[in-house]
Structures are given as C-alpha cells and as structure tokens.
Short mmCIF file of C-alpha atoms and ligand atoms in Angstrom, two decimals:
data_model
loop_
_atom_site.label_atom_id
_atom_site.label_comp_id
_atom_site.label_asym_id
_atom_site.label_seq_id
_atom_site.Cartn_x
_atom_site.Cartn_y
_atom_site.Cartn_z
CA MET G 1 129.27 139.80 118.07
CA SER G 2 131.41 140.32 115.00
CA ARG G 3 130.36 142.49 112.06
CA VAL G 4 130.25 139.54 109.77
CA TYR G 5 127.92 137.81 112.18
CA VAL G 6 125.60 140.82 112.38
CA PHE G 7 125.53 141.03 108.61
CA LEU G 8 124.78 137.34 108.35
CA MET G 9 121.95 137.63 110.85
CA PHE G 10 120.50 140.55 108.90
CA PHE G 11 120.76 138.61 105.69
CA ILE G 12 119.10 135.55 107.19
CA LEU G 13 116.25 137.63 108.63
CA CYS G 14 115.65 139.28 105.25
CA SER G 15 115.73 135.97 103.45
CA THR G 16 113.23 134.40 105.78
CA SER G 17 110.72 137.21 105.35
CA PHE G 18 111.03 137.67 101.60
CA LEU G 19 111.74 134.18 100.49
CA SER G 20 109.27 132.37 102.64
CA ILE G 21 107.98 130.23 99.79
CA GLY G 22 111.49 129.10 98.95
CA GLN G 23 112.15 128.36 102.58
CA ASN G 24 109.04 126.31 102.98
CA SER G 25 109.72 124.21 99.95
CA GLU G 26 112.88 122.88 101.57
CA TYR G 27 111.79 119.63 103.06
CA LYS G 28 114.49 118.53 105.42
CA ILE G 29 114.33 115.85 108.02
CA ASN G 30 115.09 117.46 111.35
CA THR G 31 113.36 115.34 113.93
CA ILE G 32 112.49 111.68 114.12
CA VAL G 33 110.72 109.64 116.75
CA ILE G 34 111.75 106.06 117.41
CA ASP G 35 109.14 104.07 119.24
CA ALA G 36 110.11 100.84 120.95
CA GLY G 37 106.82 98.94 121.25
CA HIS G 38 105.34 97.77 124.56
CA GLY G 39 107.31 98.05 127.83
CA GLY G 40 106.78 97.75 131.58
CA LYS G 41 103.71 95.69 132.44
CA ASP G 42 103.18 94.98 128.73
CA PRO G 43 105.79 92.46 127.56
CA GLY G 44 104.45 92.33 123.99
CA ALA G 45 105.02 89.00 122.31
CA VAL G 46 106.51 86.35 124.55
CA GLY G 47 109.18 84.05 123.18
CA LYS G 48 110.69 81.03 124.85
CA HIS G 49 113.66 83.00 126.10
CA CYS G 50 112.74 86.62 125.67
CA TYR G 51 110.12 89.33 125.60
CA GLU G 52 109.35 91.50 122.59
CA LYS G 53 109.63 94.65 124.74
CA ASN G 54 113.33 94.06 125.47
CA ILE G 55 114.36 93.14 121.95
CA VAL G 56 112.66 96.13 120.37
CA LEU G 57 114.01 98.56 122.96
CA SER G 58 117.53 97.46 122.22
CA ILE G 59 117.03 97.71 118.45
CA ALA G 60 115.35 101.12 118.81
CA LEU G 61 118.20 102.53 120.89
CA LYS G 62 120.84 101.11 118.56
CA THR G 63 119.02 102.55 115.53
CA GLY G 64 118.93 105.97 117.17
CA GLN G 65 122.62 105.76 117.97
CA TYR G 66 123.50 104.97 114.34
CA ILE G 67 121.44 107.93 113.16
CA LYS G 68 122.95 110.22 115.79
CA ASP G 69 126.49 109.21 114.84
CA ASN G 70 125.88 109.81 111.15
CA PHE G 71 123.52 112.78 111.25
CA PRO G 72 124.35 114.69 114.44
CA HIS G 73 121.98 117.54 113.54
CA ILE G 74 118.91 115.29 113.54
CA LYS G 75 116.94 115.35 116.75
CA ILE G 76 116.08 111.85 117.90
CA ILE G 77 113.26 111.36 120.33
CA TYR G 78 112.51 107.98 121.88
CA THR G 79 109.04 107.20 123.21
CA ARG G 80 110.84 105.15 125.85
CA LYS G 81 114.46 104.53 126.70
CA THR G 82 113.84 102.13 129.54
CA ASP G 83 111.48 99.31 130.45
CA VAL G 84 108.41 101.44 131.17
CA PHE G 85 104.80 101.21 130.10
CA ILE G 86 103.74 103.95 127.67
CA PRO G 87 100.07 104.04 126.67
CA LEU G 88 99.58 103.43 122.96
CA LYS G 89 97.85 106.76 122.61
CA GLU G 90 100.85 108.70 123.87
CA ARG G 91 103.30 107.29 121.36
CA PRO G 92 102.09 109.13 118.25
CA GLU G 93 101.24 112.14 120.43
CA ILE G 94 104.92 112.44 121.34
CA ALA G 95 105.75 112.53 117.63
CA ASN G 96 102.99 115.02 116.82
CA LYS G 97 104.03 117.34 119.61
CA ALA G 98 107.64 117.25 118.45
CA LYS G 99 106.50 117.90 114.86
CA ALA G 100 108.60 114.93 113.89
CA ASP G 101 109.32 114.23 110.24
CA LEU G 102 109.21 110.48 110.64
CA PHE G 103 107.81 108.01 113.13
CA ILE G 104 109.37 104.56 113.37
CA SER G 105 107.71 102.00 115.60
CA VAL G 106 109.70 98.84 116.29
CA HIS G 107 107.98 95.55 117.13
CA ALA G 108 108.55 91.81 116.99
CA ASN G 109 106.06 89.23 115.82
CA SER G 110 104.88 85.93 117.20
CA LEU G 111 102.39 83.25 116.32
CA GLU G 112 100.75 80.91 118.75
CA ASN G 113 101.63 77.23 118.37
CA ASN G 114 103.85 78.00 115.41
CA THR G 115 107.62 77.70 115.49
CA THR G 116 108.32 77.75 111.78
CA THR G 117 107.02 81.08 110.44
CA SER G 118 109.79 83.65 110.14
CA GLY G 119 110.67 86.92 108.50
CA THR G 120 110.43 90.67 108.72
CA GLU G 121 107.55 92.85 107.61
CA THR G 122 107.06 96.59 107.62
CA PHE G 123 103.60 98.05 107.97
CA ILE G 124 102.16 101.30 106.79
CA LEU G 125 98.71 102.52 107.69
CA GLY G 126 96.05 101.33 105.30
CA LEU G 127 93.38 98.77 104.73
CA HIS G 128 94.42 95.28 105.69
CA LYS G 129 94.63 93.18 102.58
CA SER G 130 94.71 89.83 104.32
CA GLN G 131 93.55 88.17 107.52
CA ASP G 132 97.21 87.90 108.56
CA ASN G 133 97.60 91.66 108.44
CA LEU G 134 94.40 92.11 110.41
CA ALA G 135 95.75 89.67 112.99
CA VAL G 136 98.93 91.73 113.41
CA ALA G 137 96.86 94.91 113.75
CA MET G 138 94.60 93.28 116.34
CA LYS G 139 97.57 92.05 118.33
CA GLU G 140 99.46 95.35 118.25
CA ASN G 141 96.34 97.44 118.90
CA SER G 142 95.33 95.22 121.81
CA VAL G 143 97.94 96.77 124.06
CA MET G 144 95.34 99.46 124.72
CA LEU G 145 93.54 96.85 126.85
CA TYR G 146 96.29 97.38 129.44
CA GLU G 147 94.74 100.75 130.16
CA ASP G 148 91.76 101.14 132.49
CA ASP G 149 89.33 103.25 130.50
CA TYR G 150 90.52 102.33 127.04
CA THR G 151 87.02 102.62 125.56
CA ASN G 152 86.95 106.33 126.33
CA LYS G 153 90.55 107.00 125.53
CA TYR G 154 90.39 105.26 122.19
CA GLU G 155 87.11 106.69 120.97
CA GLY G 156 85.14 103.49 121.54
CA PHE G 157 87.52 101.47 119.43
CA ASP G 158 87.60 97.80 120.40
CA PRO G 159 90.87 96.26 119.19
CA LYS G 160 89.43 92.75 119.35
CA ASP G 161 86.23 93.44 117.44
CA PRO G 162 86.56 93.16 113.63
CA ALA G 163 83.63 95.59 113.34
CA SER G 164 85.80 98.33 114.81
CA TYR G 165 88.10 97.93 111.86
CA ILE G 166 85.36 98.73 109.39
CA ILE G 167 85.07 102.21 110.88
CA PHE G 168 88.83 102.41 110.85
CA ASN G 169 88.76 101.72 107.13
CA LEU G 170 86.76 104.85 106.49
CA MET G 171 89.29 107.01 108.20
CA HIS G 172 92.09 108.56 106.28
CA SER G 173 95.64 107.48 106.14
CA LEU G 174 98.06 110.24 105.34
CA HIS G 175 101.55 110.42 103.98
CA ILE G 176 101.06 107.18 102.18
CA ASP G 177 103.83 107.80 99.61
CA ASN G 178 106.54 108.67 102.08
CA SER G 179 105.54 105.95 104.51
CA THR G 180 105.61 103.41 101.70
CA SER G 181 109.04 104.59 100.63
CA MET G 182 110.48 104.23 104.14
CA ALA G 183 108.84 100.82 104.46
CA GLN G 184 110.29 99.64 101.15
CA HIS G 185 113.78 100.83 102.03
CA THR G 186 113.50 98.99 105.34
CA GLU G 187 112.44 95.68 103.84
CA ASN G 188 115.08 96.02 101.08
CA GLN G 189 117.77 96.49 103.68
CA PHE G 190 116.58 93.56 105.77
CA LYS G 191 116.50 91.33 102.74
CA ASN G 192 119.56 92.43 100.77
CA ARG G 193 121.96 93.63 103.42
CA VAL G 194 121.00 91.86 106.62
CA GLY G 195 120.05 88.65 104.86
CA ARG G 196 116.67 88.21 106.52
CA TYR G 197 113.66 86.67 104.89
CA SER G 198 111.44 89.61 104.00
CA ARG G 199 107.69 89.17 104.06
CA GLY G 200 107.41 92.58 102.44
CA VAL G 201 105.62 95.88 102.93
CA LYS G 202 102.08 95.53 104.23
CA SER G 203 99.25 97.73 105.30
CA ALA G 204 97.01 97.42 108.31
CA GLU G 205 94.87 99.55 110.59
CA LEU G 206 97.39 100.23 113.30
CA TRP G 207 96.33 102.77 115.87
CA VAL G 208 99.84 103.98 116.51
CA LEU G 209 100.24 104.85 112.82
CA ARG G 210 96.79 106.30 112.34
CA LYS G 211 97.35 108.93 114.98
CA ALA G 212 100.78 109.96 113.76
CA SER G 213 100.57 113.06 111.58
CA MET G 214 103.76 112.38 109.65
CA PRO G 215 105.14 109.54 107.54
CA SER G 216 105.21 106.50 109.77
CA VAL G 217 106.06 102.82 109.68
CA LEU G 218 105.72 99.91 112.05
CA ILE G 219 108.53 97.42 111.67
CA GLU G 220 108.13 93.80 112.73
CA VAL G 221 111.73 92.63 113.05
CA GLY G 222 110.93 88.93 113.06
CA PHE G 223 109.06 86.12 114.83
CA ILE G 224 110.24 85.34 118.33
CA SER G 225 107.94 82.30 118.21
CA ASN G 226 110.49 80.84 115.80
CA PRO G 227 113.43 79.57 117.94
CA LYS G 228 116.04 80.33 115.30
CA GLU G 229 114.79 83.84 114.73
CA GLU G 230 114.40 84.38 118.46
CA ARG G 231 118.05 83.43 118.96
CA PHE G 232 119.10 85.90 116.29
CA LEU G 233 116.96 88.74 117.60
CA LYS G 234 118.01 88.12 121.17
CA SER G 235 121.70 88.32 120.30
CA GLU G 236 123.63 91.55 120.43
CA LYS G 237 124.86 90.93 116.91
CA GLY G 238 121.37 90.30 115.59
CA GLN G 239 120.07 93.48 117.18
CA ASP G 240 123.00 95.41 115.73
CA TYR G 241 122.30 94.06 112.26
CA MET G 242 118.63 94.95 112.44
CA ALA G 243 119.38 98.45 113.76
CA SER G 244 121.93 99.08 111.03
CA GLY G 245 119.36 97.92 108.48
CA ILE G 246 116.82 100.42 109.78
CA PHE G 247 119.49 103.10 109.84
CA ARG G 248 120.50 102.50 106.23
CA ALA G 249 116.85 102.49 105.20
CA PHE G 250 116.43 105.81 106.94
CA ARG G 251 119.50 107.21 105.20
CA SER G 252 118.18 106.23 101.76
CA TYR G 253 114.75 107.58 102.60
CA LYS G 254 116.22 110.87 103.79
CA GLU G 255 118.33 111.27 100.66
CA GLU G 256 115.37 110.48 98.48
CA ILE G 257 112.91 112.98 99.90
CA GLU G 258 115.41 115.77 100.43
CA ARG G 259 116.73 115.43 96.89
CA HIS G 260 113.20 115.61 95.61
CA SER G 261 112.37 118.77 97.55
CA SER G 262 115.34 120.74 96.21
CA ARG G 263 114.45 119.84 92.63
CA THR G 264 110.91 121.13 92.99
CA PHE G 265 112.00 124.44 94.54
CA GLU G 266 111.40 126.74 91.58
CA VAL G 267 107.91 125.85 90.46
CA ALA G 268 106.47 126.08 93.95
CA GLU G 269 106.09 129.85 93.82
CA GLU G 270 104.01 129.96 90.63
CA THR G 271 101.64 127.29 91.83
CA THR G 272 101.11 129.08 95.11
CA ASN G 273 100.17 132.40 93.52
CA SER G 274 97.56 131.02 91.18
CA THR G 275 95.94 128.83 93.80
CA ILE G 276 95.73 131.67 96.32
CA GLU G 277 93.65 133.75 93.86
CA GLU G 278 91.20 130.97 93.23
CA ALA G 279 90.95 130.16 96.90
CA THR G 280 90.04 133.67 97.99
CA GLU G 281 86.96 133.71 95.76
CA ILE G 282 85.21 131.02 97.70
CA ILE G 283 86.76 131.50 101.08
CA ASN G 284 83.83 133.38 102.64
CA GLU G 285 81.14 130.95 101.54
CA VAL G 286 80.49 127.39 102.54
CA TYR G 287 82.55 125.13 100.37
CA TYR G 288 83.54 121.53 100.24
CA CYS G 289 86.80 120.07 99.16
CA ILE G 290 88.70 116.83 99.11
CA GLN G 291 91.44 116.63 101.66
CA VAL G 292 94.38 114.74 100.27
CA LYS G 293 96.98 115.24 102.93
CA SER G 294 97.73 116.83 106.26
CA SER G 295 101.06 117.40 107.90
CA SER G 296 102.65 119.13 110.85
CA LYS G 297 105.18 120.57 108.38
CA GLN G 298 104.53 122.63 105.30
CA ILE G 299 104.85 120.65 102.06
CA PRO G 300 105.69 122.23 98.68
CA LEU G 301 102.55 122.25 96.58
CA ASN G 302 104.32 120.56 93.71
CA ALA G 303 105.81 117.82 95.86
CA LYS G 304 105.69 114.27 94.61
CA VAL G 305 102.81 113.43 96.94
CA PHE G 306 100.57 115.82 95.02
CA SER G 307 101.52 114.65 91.54
CA GLY G 308 98.52 114.27 89.26
CA LEU G 309 96.44 116.70 91.33
CA ASN G 310 95.43 120.17 90.16
CA ASN G 311 95.16 123.31 92.26
CA VAL G 312 96.17 121.91 95.59
CA ILE G 313 95.28 124.40 98.29
CA GLU G 314 97.00 124.63 101.61
CA LYS G 315 95.25 125.58 104.82
CA GLN G 316 96.64 125.93 108.30
CA VAL G 317 94.35 124.47 110.93
CA ASN G 318 95.54 124.14 114.54
CA ASN G 319 99.25 123.93 113.75
CA MET G 320 98.57 121.46 110.96
CA TYR G 321 98.88 122.05 107.25
CA LYS G 322 95.94 120.59 105.37
CA TYR G 323 96.00 120.11 101.63
CA SER G 324 92.89 119.84 99.55
CA VAL G 325 91.67 119.88 95.97
CA GLU G 326 88.40 120.43 94.10
CA GLN G 327 87.04 123.26 96.20
CA ASN G 328 83.40 123.74 95.32
CA ALA G 329 80.22 125.01 96.93
CA ASN G 330 78.27 122.13 95.43
CA LEU G 331 78.71 119.00 97.51
CA LYS G 332 77.47 116.74 94.72
CA VAL G 333 80.20 117.96 92.40
CA VAL G 334 82.82 117.30 95.05
CA ILE G 335 81.44 113.80 95.73
CA ASN G 336 81.72 113.04 92.03
CA LYS G 337 85.25 114.39 91.81
CA LYS G 338 86.23 112.27 94.79
CA LYS G 339 85.85 109.13 92.67
CA GLU G 340 88.68 110.33 90.42
CA ILE G 341 90.87 111.64 93.22
CA LYS G 342 90.47 108.36 95.07
CA LYS G 343 92.39 106.64 92.29
CA LEU G 344 95.42 108.78 93.12
CA ILE G 345 94.90 109.19 96.86
CA PRO G 346 92.91 106.20 98.09
CA ASP G 347 92.44 107.70 101.53
CA CYS G 348 91.21 111.14 100.55
CA PHE G 349 88.02 112.41 102.13
CA ILE G 350 85.62 115.32 101.90
CA VAL G 351 85.70 118.21 104.33
CA ALA G 352 83.65 121.41 104.58
CA TYR G 353 84.77 124.96 105.29
CA TYR G 354 82.87 128.07 106.21
CA LYS G 355 84.51 131.49 106.59
CA GLY G 356 87.86 129.79 106.54
CA LYS G 357 87.01 127.34 109.32
CA GLN G 358 86.59 123.61 108.96
CA ILE G 359 83.08 122.56 109.96
CA PRO G 360 81.15 119.27 109.87
CA ILE G 361 79.60 118.53 106.49
CA LYS G 362 76.15 118.33 108.05
CA GLU G 363 76.54 121.82 109.46
CA ALA G 364 77.73 123.10 106.10
CA LYS G 365 74.63 121.71 104.45
CA ASN G 366 72.41 123.41 107.03
CA ILE G 367 74.09 126.78 106.50
CA GLN G 368 73.55 126.42 102.76
CA LYS G 369 69.89 125.57 103.26
CA SER G 370 69.28 128.64 105.40
ZN1 ZN Q 1 104.38 94.58 119.27
#
C-alpha cells in the first residue's frame, strides 16, 4: 500500500464521518433493476407470431447492455435473464433488496379482436384516469393468478375485481416526480428518436410498481395484436431501437436528477439542523405527521421532490428513509393540513409515531386517551 494511498484512505474516512450531510445529498444512480415482464409458464400477451415474454426479455437485455457499455460503474440487475417464471411479488422485492435507484419493467400490449391499435405507453403508479388504463393494470396484475395461493401472497388483492382497485387507490404512490420524469423521457425518445406513435405517460394501479420503493416505470413497448407493430417488435432491429430509446431516456433521466442533487448540496445542511431541533421536542410523545415520501436511499431535504413543503423530517425505519411534514400531536390539525399537502403530493398519507416508532393511528389515539 503506497503512502499516497494510505493518505487518501485517511482523507476519505475523515470526510465520510464529518461531512455526512454533504455525502448524503449526493444523489447518484448506482444500481438499476430491469424487469422483463412474464416468462416461463406465463407468456404474457400472445401475438400471431410471438409471445410478449420473449420480446420484452430481448429488449430488457439489450437495454441493460447499452447502459453497461455507457456507464460501466452502474450495477444492472435483471429480474430474469432467461425464459423463467418469476412471481410478480418477487420482481419489486429484487429491486428493494438491491436498494436500486430505478426500476424499469418492460412489457408489450395487446387487445383482443383488435389489430389496429398501436403505440407505446409508459406507466407510473397512480390512480387510473381511464378505463383503458385500468384494463392494462388488470391485465398486467393478473399474472399473479399463475401462483397457487395468490390471495394470501397478495394481501387479498383480486386483480380481476374492480373493487380491489378502490383499496389500491387509497394506498400511497411514492417517487411520483422521478417516476414521471423517467416515463416522460421514455415516451419522448420513442416518439422523437425511434419514430413510434406515443400514447403518452399514464398512471395505473400496477402491483409491480406499487411495491417498488424507488422511482419506477412500466413500459409498454407496443401492441403485438397489431400485425405491423408485432413485426417491428419481433425484429432484431425493432428490439434494438426500442432498447436504445429506453437507454437514452435513462441517460437523460440520470443527468437530470444528478445535476439537480449537486446544485442543492449547500442548503441541505441548514435545513437539517433546524428540523432536527423541532423534531426532538415531540419525539417522545405520540404525534402524527403526513408522510410524503419513502426511499431506500437518503434524499436531500431540499430536493426537488420536497419543493413547496416546509420542515420535512427524515426518519429511518427498517432500512427505509421516510419523509414527513406537519408533525403534530393533534390528529385533527394534521388531517386539516393534509388537504393542503395533498395538492402538492397527491399520494401523501397520515402516519403516527410514538417514542420514535411508527404505530397504527388507532393505537396512537388509544395511547393519547389513556
Ligand atoms: Zn405484460
């Protein structure tokens, strides 16, 4: 070990302990998970001459290769690299375990008795705004029916029952800004560079996105029920084009969020100090707050995702960073505040804490009563 090396190591160790806030505010993409939909016994959509599972696997692998060639330091994890069945549940779990910075799920569309509809669409998690989006969600979520005890595994969720989606609506979707950005870059690339017809960015209640604790998108690369689009997607060239589109979208997304994080570096420290003081006052009592975000990676408190919010507080719960606002012991006050916060973060929700631990709201109320 050379002297210079020892000195460098010493310097790095010092920096990490003293400059931890600065370190944490660097938001770099290190790991991504690429999820080729379906596989094995689940063919996905069935075209005249191909299966969805094969097309999306090829595009997923090509996308990963482009990213690897251009950003060798980024770790790329595939949920599958071959024609195997992977339960829906496991796909986001792979990403969560790897603390991935981005989850990209690749799918292809189809419509029964329809050979004319075509185009790409990229989904983020959210409320479905049309019956078409609900239909895509139902179709993509239905792969859980391939598993024996899906009712237990998927918390009683029935992918074919519209009522299940009402409960889904009440659940939170996280990372909405970053997911939207990746989705927009993807559709832009498909439309402007690959020359596809883009149906745009959409939101739907997709299980695979809901369970991913990082920015995530589900890309529908086209309709294999349309013979022309099927031909394109089945061809090596078509798959290459689509993969390069996703790669370029990823590159723009990466540049965008990393540029943003370096700009916000300096103010992060001030915000942290003032919020810590306020937080300690109420930490030992029951309090409620509005959770606006959670992430496997630490996010600078003045990041774009928190813009418009005051006194964002960070909490580490089971390897996750949870961000909340409007901490207050009075639940009614927090419920009222939620109406305002909802305008900025539509999927925010109220949580309760006691002695630093997250507890059910009902339990919090009982503690307060006693
Ligand atoms: Zn699919």
